[in-house]
mmCIF file of C-alpha atoms and ligand atoms in Angstrom:
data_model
loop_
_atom_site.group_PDB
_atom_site.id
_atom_site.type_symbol
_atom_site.label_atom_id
_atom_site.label_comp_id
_atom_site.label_asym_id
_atom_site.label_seq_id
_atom_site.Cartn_x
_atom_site.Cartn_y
_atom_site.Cartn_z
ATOM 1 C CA UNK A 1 15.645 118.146 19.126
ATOM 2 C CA UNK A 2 18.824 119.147 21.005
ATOM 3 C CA UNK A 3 19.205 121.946 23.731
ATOM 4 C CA UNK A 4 21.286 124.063 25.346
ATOM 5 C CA UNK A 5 19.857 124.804 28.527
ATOM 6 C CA UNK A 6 19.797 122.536 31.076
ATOM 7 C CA UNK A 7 16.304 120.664 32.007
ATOM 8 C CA UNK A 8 14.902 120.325 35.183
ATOM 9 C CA UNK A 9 11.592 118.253 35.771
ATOM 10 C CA UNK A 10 9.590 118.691 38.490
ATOM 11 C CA UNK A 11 7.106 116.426 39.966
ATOM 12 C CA UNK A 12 4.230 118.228 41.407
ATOM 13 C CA UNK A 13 5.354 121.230 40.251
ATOM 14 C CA UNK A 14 1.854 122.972 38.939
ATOM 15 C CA UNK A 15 1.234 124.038 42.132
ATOM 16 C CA UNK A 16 2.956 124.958 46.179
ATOM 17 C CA UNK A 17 6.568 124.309 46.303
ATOM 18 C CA UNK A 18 7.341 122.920 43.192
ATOM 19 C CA UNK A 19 5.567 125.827 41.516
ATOM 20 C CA UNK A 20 7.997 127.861 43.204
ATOM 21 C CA UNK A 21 10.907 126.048 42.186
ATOM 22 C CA UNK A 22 9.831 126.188 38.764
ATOM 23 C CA UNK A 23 10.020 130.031 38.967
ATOM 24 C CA UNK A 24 13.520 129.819 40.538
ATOM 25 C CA UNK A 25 14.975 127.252 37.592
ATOM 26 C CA UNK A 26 13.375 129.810 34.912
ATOM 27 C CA UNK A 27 15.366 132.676 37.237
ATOM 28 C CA UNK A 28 18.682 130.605 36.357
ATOM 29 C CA UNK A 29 17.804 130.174 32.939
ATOM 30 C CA UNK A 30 17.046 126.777 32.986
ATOM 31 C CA UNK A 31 14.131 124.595 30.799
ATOM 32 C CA UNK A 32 11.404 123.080 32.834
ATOM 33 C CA UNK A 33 9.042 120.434 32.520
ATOM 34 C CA UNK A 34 6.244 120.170 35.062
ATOM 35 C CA UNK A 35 4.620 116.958 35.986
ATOM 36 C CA UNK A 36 1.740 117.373 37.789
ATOM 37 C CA UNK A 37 -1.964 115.532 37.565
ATOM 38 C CA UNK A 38 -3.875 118.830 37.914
ATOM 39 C CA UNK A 39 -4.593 120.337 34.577
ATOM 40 C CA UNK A 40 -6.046 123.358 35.748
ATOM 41 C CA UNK A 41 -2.984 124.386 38.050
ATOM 42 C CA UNK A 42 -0.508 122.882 35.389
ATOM 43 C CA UNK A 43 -2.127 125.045 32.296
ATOM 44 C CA UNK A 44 -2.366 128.374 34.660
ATOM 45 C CA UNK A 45 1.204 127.731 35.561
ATOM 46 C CA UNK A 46 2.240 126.989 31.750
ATOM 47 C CA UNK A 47 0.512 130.505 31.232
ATOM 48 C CA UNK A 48 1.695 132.159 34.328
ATOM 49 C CA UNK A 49 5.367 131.143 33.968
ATOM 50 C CA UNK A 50 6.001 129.790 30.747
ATOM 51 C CA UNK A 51 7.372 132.477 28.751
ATOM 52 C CA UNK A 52 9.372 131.545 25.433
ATOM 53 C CA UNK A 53 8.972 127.944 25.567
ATOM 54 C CA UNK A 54 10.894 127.345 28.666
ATOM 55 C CA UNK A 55 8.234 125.930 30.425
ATOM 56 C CA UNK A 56 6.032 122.925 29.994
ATOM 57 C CA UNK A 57 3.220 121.051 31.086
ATOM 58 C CA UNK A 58 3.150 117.540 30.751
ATOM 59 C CA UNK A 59 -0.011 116.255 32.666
ATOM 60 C CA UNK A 60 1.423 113.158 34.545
ATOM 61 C CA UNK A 61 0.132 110.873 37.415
ATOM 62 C CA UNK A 62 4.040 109.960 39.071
ATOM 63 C CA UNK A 63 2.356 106.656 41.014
ATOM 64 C CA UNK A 64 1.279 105.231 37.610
ATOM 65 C CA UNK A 65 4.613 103.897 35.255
ATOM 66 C CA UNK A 66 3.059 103.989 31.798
ATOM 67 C CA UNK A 67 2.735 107.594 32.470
ATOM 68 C CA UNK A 68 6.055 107.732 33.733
ATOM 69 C CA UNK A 69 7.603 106.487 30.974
ATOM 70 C CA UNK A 70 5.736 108.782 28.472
ATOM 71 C CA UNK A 71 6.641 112.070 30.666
ATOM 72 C CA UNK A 72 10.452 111.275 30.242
ATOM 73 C CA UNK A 73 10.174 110.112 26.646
ATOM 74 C CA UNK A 74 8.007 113.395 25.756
ATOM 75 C CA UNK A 75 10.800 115.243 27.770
ATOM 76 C CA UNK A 76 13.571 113.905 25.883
ATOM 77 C CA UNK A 77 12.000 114.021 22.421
ATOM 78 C CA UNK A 78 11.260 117.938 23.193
ATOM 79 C CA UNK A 79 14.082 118.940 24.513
ATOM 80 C CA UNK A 80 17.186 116.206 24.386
ATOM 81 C CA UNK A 81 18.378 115.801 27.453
ATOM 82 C CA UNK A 82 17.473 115.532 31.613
ATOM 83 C CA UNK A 83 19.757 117.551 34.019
ATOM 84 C CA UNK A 84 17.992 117.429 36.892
ATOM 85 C CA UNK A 85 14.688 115.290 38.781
ATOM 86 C CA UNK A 86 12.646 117.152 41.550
ATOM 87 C CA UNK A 87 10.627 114.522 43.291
ATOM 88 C CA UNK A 88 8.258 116.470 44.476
ATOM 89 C CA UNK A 89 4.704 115.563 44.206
ATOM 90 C CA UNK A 90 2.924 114.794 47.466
ATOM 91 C CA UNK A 91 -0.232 113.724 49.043
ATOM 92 C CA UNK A 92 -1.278 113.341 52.663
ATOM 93 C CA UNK A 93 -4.120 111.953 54.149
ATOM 94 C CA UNK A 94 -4.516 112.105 57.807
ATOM 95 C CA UNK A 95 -7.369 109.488 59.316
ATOM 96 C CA UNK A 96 -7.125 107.236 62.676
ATOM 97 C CA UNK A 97 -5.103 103.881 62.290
ATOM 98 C CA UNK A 98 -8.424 101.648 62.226
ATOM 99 C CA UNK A 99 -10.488 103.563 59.929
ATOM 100 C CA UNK A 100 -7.264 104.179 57.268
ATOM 101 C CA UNK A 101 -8.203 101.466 54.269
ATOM 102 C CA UNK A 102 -5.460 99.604 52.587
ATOM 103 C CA UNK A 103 -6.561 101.776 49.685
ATOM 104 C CA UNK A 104 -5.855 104.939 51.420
ATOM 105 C CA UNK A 105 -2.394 103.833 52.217
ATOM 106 C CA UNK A 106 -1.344 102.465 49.176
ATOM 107 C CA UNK A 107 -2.111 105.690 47.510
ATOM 108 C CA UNK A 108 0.131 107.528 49.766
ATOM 109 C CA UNK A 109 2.549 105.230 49.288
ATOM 110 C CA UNK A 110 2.283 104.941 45.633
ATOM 111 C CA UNK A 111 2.352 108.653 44.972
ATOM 112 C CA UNK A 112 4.961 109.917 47.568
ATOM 113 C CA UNK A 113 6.965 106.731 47.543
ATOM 114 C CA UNK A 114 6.638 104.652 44.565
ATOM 115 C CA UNK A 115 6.280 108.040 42.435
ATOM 116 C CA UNK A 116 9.833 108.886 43.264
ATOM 117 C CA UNK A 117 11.199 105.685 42.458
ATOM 118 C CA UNK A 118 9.655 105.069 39.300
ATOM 119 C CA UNK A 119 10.770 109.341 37.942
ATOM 120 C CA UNK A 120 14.352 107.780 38.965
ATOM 121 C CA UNK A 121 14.337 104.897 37.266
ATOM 122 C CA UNK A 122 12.934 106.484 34.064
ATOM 123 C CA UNK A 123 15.047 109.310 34.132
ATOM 124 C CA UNK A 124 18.319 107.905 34.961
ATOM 125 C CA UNK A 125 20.250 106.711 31.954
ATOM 126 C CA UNK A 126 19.024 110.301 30.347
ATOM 127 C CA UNK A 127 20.198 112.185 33.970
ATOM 128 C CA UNK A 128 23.310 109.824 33.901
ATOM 129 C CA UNK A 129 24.726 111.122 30.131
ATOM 130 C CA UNK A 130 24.431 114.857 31.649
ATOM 131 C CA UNK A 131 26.118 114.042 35.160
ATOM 132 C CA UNK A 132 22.327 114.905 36.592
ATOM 133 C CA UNK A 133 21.266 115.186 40.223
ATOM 134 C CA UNK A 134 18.313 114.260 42.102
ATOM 135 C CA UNK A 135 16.175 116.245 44.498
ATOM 136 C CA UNK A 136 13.462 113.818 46.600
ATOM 137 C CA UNK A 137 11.493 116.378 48.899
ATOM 138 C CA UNK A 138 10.287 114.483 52.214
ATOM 139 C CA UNK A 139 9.302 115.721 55.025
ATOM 140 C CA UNK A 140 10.370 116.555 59.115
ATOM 141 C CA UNK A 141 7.710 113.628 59.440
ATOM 142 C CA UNK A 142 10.249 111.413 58.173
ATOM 143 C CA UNK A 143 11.416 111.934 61.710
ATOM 144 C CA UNK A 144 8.593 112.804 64.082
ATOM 145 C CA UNK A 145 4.951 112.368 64.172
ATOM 146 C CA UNK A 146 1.795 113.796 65.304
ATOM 147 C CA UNK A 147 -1.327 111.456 65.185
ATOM 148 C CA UNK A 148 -3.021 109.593 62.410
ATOM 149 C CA UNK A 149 -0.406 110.185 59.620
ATOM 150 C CA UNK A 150 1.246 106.717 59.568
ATOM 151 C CA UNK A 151 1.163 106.854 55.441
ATOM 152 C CA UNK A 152 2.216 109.767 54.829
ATOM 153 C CA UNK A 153 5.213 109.731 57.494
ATOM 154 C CA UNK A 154 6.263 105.215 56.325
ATOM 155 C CA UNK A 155 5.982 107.121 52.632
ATOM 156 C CA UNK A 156 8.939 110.398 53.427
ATOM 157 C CA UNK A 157 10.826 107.805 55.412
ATOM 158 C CA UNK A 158 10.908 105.385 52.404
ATOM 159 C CA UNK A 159 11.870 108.657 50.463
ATOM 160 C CA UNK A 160 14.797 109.384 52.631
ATOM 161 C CA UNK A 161 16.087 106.335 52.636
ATOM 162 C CA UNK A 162 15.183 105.753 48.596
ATOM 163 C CA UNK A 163 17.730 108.713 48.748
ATOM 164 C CA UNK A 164 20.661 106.967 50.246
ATOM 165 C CA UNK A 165 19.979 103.613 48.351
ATOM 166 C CA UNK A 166 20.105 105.693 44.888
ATOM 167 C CA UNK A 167 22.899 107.878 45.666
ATOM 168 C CA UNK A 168 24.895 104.712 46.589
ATOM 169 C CA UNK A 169 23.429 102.873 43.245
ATOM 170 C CA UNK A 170 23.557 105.831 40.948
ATOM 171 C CA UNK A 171 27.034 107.650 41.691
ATOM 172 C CA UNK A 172 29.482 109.112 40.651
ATOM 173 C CA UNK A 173 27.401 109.924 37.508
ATOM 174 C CA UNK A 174 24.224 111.075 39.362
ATOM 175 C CA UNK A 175 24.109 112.699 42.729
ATOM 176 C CA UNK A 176 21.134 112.466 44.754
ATOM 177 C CA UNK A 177 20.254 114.482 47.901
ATOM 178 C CA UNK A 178 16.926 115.058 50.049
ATOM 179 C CA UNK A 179 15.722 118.209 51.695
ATOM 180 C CA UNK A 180 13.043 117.599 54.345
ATOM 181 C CA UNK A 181 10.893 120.372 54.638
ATOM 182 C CA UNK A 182 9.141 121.290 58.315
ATOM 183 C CA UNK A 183 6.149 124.002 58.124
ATOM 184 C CA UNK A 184 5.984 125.647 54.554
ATOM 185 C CA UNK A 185 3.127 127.984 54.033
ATOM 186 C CA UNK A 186 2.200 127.597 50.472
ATOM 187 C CA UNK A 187 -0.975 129.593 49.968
ATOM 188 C CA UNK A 188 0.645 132.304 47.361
ATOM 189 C CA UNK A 189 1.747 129.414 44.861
ATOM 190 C CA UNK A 190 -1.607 127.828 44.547
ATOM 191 C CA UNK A 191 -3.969 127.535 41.733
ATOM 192 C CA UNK A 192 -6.631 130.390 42.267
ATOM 193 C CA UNK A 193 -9.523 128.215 42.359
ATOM 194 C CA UNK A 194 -7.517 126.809 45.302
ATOM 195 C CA UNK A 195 -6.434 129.775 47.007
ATOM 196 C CA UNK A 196 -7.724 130.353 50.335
ATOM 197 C CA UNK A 197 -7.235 133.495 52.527
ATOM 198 C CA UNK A 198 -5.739 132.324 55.669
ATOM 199 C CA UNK A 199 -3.584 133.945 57.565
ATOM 200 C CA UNK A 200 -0.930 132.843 59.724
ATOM 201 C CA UNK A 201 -0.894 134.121 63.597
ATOM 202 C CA UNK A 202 1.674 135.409 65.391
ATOM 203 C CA UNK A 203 2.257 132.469 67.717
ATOM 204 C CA UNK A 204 2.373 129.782 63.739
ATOM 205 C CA UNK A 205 5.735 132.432 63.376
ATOM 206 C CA UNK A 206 6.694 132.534 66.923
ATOM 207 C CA UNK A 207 6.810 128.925 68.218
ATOM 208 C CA UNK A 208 9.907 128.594 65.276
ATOM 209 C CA UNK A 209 13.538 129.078 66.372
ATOM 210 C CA UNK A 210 14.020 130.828 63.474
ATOM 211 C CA UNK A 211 11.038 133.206 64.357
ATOM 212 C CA UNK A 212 8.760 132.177 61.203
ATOM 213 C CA UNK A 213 7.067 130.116 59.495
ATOM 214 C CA UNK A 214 8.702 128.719 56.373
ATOM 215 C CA UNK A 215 8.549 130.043 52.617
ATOM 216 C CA UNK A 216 8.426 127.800 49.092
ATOM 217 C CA UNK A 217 11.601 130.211 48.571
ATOM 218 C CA UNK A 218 13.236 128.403 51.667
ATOM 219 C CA UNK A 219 13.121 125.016 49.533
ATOM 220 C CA UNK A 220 13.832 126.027 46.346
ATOM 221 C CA UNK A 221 16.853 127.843 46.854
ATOM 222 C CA UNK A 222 18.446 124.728 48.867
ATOM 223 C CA UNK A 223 17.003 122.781 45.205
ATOM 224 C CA UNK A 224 19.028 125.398 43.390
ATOM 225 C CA UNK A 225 22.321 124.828 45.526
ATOM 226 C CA UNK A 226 21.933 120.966 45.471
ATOM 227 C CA UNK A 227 22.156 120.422 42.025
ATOM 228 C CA UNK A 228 24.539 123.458 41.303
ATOM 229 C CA UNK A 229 28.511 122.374 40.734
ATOM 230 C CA UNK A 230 28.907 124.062 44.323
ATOM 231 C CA UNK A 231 27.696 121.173 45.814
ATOM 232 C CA UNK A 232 29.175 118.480 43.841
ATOM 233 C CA UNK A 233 30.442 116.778 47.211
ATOM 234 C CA UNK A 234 26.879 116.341 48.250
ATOM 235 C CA UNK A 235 25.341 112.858 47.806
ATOM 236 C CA UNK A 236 22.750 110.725 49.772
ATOM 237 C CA UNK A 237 21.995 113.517 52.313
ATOM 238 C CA UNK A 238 19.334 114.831 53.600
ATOM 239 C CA UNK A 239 18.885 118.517 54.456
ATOM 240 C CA UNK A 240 16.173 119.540 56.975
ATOM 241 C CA UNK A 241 14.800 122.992 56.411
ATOM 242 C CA UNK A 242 11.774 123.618 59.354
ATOM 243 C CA UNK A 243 12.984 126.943 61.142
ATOM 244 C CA UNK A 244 14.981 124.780 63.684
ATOM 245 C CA UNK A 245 11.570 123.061 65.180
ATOM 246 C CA UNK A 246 12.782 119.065 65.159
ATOM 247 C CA UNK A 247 15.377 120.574 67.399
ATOM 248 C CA UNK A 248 13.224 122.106 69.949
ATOM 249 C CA UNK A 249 12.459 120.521 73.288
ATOM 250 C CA UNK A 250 9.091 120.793 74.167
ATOM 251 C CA UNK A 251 8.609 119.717 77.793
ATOM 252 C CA UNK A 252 6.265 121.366 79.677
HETATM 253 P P1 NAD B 1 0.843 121.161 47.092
HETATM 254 O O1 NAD B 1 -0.372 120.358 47.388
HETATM 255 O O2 NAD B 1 0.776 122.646 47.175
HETATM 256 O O3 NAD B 1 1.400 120.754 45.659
HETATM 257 C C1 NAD B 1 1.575 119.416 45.321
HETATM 258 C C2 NAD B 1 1.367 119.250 43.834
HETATM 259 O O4 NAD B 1 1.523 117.843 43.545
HETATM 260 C C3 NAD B 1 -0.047 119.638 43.359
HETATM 261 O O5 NAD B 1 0.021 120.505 42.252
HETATM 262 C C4 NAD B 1 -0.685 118.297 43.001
HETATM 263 O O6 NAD B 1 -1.602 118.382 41.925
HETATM 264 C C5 NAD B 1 0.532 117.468 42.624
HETATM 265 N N1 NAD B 1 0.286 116.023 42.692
HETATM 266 C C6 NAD B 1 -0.467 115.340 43.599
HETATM 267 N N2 NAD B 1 -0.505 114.036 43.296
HETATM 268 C C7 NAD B 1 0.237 113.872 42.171
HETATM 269 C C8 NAD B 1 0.576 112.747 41.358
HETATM 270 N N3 NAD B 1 0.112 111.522 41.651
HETATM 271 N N4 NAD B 1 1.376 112.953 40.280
HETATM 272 C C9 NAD B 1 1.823 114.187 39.968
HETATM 273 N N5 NAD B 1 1.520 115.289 40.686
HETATM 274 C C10 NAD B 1 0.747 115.129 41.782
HETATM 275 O O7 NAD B 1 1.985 120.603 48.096
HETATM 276 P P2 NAD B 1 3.273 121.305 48.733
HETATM 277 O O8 NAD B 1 2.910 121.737 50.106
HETATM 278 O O9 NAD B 1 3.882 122.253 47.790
HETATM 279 O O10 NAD B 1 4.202 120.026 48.906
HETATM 280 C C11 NAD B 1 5.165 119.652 47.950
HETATM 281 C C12 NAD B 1 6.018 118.541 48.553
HETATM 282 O O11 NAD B 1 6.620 119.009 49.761
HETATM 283 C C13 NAD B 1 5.212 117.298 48.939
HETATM 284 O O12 NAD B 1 5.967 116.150 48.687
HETATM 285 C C14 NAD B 1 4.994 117.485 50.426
HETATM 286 O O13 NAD B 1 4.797 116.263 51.088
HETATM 287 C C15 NAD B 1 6.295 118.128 50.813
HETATM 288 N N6 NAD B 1 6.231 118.879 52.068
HETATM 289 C C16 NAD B 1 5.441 119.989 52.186
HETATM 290 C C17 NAD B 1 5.408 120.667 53.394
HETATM 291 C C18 NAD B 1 4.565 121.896 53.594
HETATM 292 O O14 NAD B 1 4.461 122.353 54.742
HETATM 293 N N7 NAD B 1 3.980 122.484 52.566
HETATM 294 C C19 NAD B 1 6.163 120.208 54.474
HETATM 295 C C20 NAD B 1 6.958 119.082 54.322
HETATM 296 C C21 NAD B 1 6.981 118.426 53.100
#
């Protein structure tokens, strides 16, 4: 079946802030397919969001290919056509060096990293024929650490440098950008079985230059912009949205 409206699919996206980027695609009008292994949060999402067909729910594990392969098959059988990829499924798993198992890491990896590579390699001839773009969200720990998070900081460095290797591979016909999130609070775009009641303090906001904490909103507008014609001279870059806190000295 052909479409009109542009497509966007978006890894993760059943819950945090791809849900909210979901919601800001549907704002513009456009089609979106979420990818996301949780059912639950996927199906509430579907019913949440998902008003006259626009949305869909394609239960998807990014790290494994097969799946992959079926998610962008399924998408282009529905609906025709990819405009834009939204790598942004994520997983972290914080443990000391020595007691991290190869297991452990290679999940990380295979779901942060490999999981973005394998969406972009499945999706690009159909993102190619539309003049597509590519959104990989990493991370601020891409570029600093705190301890114990050696997987999940090798697997958003691979991502922003996957970024530069595709853009350079992939253009003119596909753009592909990064936007490296710092502190996000995502507790309003969870699943309700997953929705906790914690509040931030004053001193979470405070300690930012920009005198908060960060919003899903915060990274799904800068999606919006990157794959609008507005920034058509944007490719292989990497935009770092954390309320100005990588830039902040903190001797004491
Ligand atoms: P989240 O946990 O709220 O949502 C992530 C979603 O990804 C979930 O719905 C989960 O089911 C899904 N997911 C997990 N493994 C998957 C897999 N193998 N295949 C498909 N879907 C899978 O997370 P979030 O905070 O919204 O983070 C989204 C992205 O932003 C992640 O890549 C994360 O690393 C990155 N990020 C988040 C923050 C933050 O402060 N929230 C900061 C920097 C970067």
């Amino acid at each position: 079946m052909s479409h009109n409206t542009k497509i966007a699919v978006i890894t993760g996206g059943a819950q945090g802030i791809g849900k909210a980027t979901a919601l800001a695609f549907l704002k513009k009008e456009w089609t979106v397919v979420i990818a996301d292994t949780d059912r639950e949060a996927g199906e509430e999402t579907a019913c949440e969001l998902g008003t006259s067909g626009m949305l869909k729910f394609i239960q998807t594990d990014v790290s494994n290919e097969e799946q992959v392969a079926k998610l962008v098959k399924q998408t282009v059988h529905r609906f025709g056509r990819i405009d834009a990829l939204i790598n942004n499924a994520g997983i972290s798993i914080s443990k000391p060096l020595e007691s991290l198992s190869l297991e452990e890491w290679n999940r990380v990896l295979g779901v942060n990293l490999s999981g973005a590579f394998l969406c972009a390699k499945h999706a690009a001839p159909h993102l190619r024929k539309q003049g597509g773009s590519i959104i990989n969200i990493a991370s601020t720990r891409a570029f600093m650490s705190e301890a114990d998070t050696e997987a999940y900081s090798a697997s958003k460095g691979g991502i922003a440098a996957l970024t530069h290797a595709l853009a350079i591979s992939l253009g003119p016909a596909i753009r592909v950008n990064c936007i490296s999130p710092g502190w996000i609070e995502t507790g309003p775009w969870q699943k309700s079985s997953r929705a906790s009641a914690e509040t931030l303090s004053e001193e979470d906001h405070l300690q930012h230059p920009a005198g908060r904490v960060g919003k899903a909103e915060d990274i799904s507008s800068l999606v919006l912009y990157l794959v609008s014609p507005e920034a058509s001279f944007l490719t292989g870059s990497n935009i770092i949205a954390d309320g100005g806190m990588t830039r902040k000295m903190i001797y004491s």
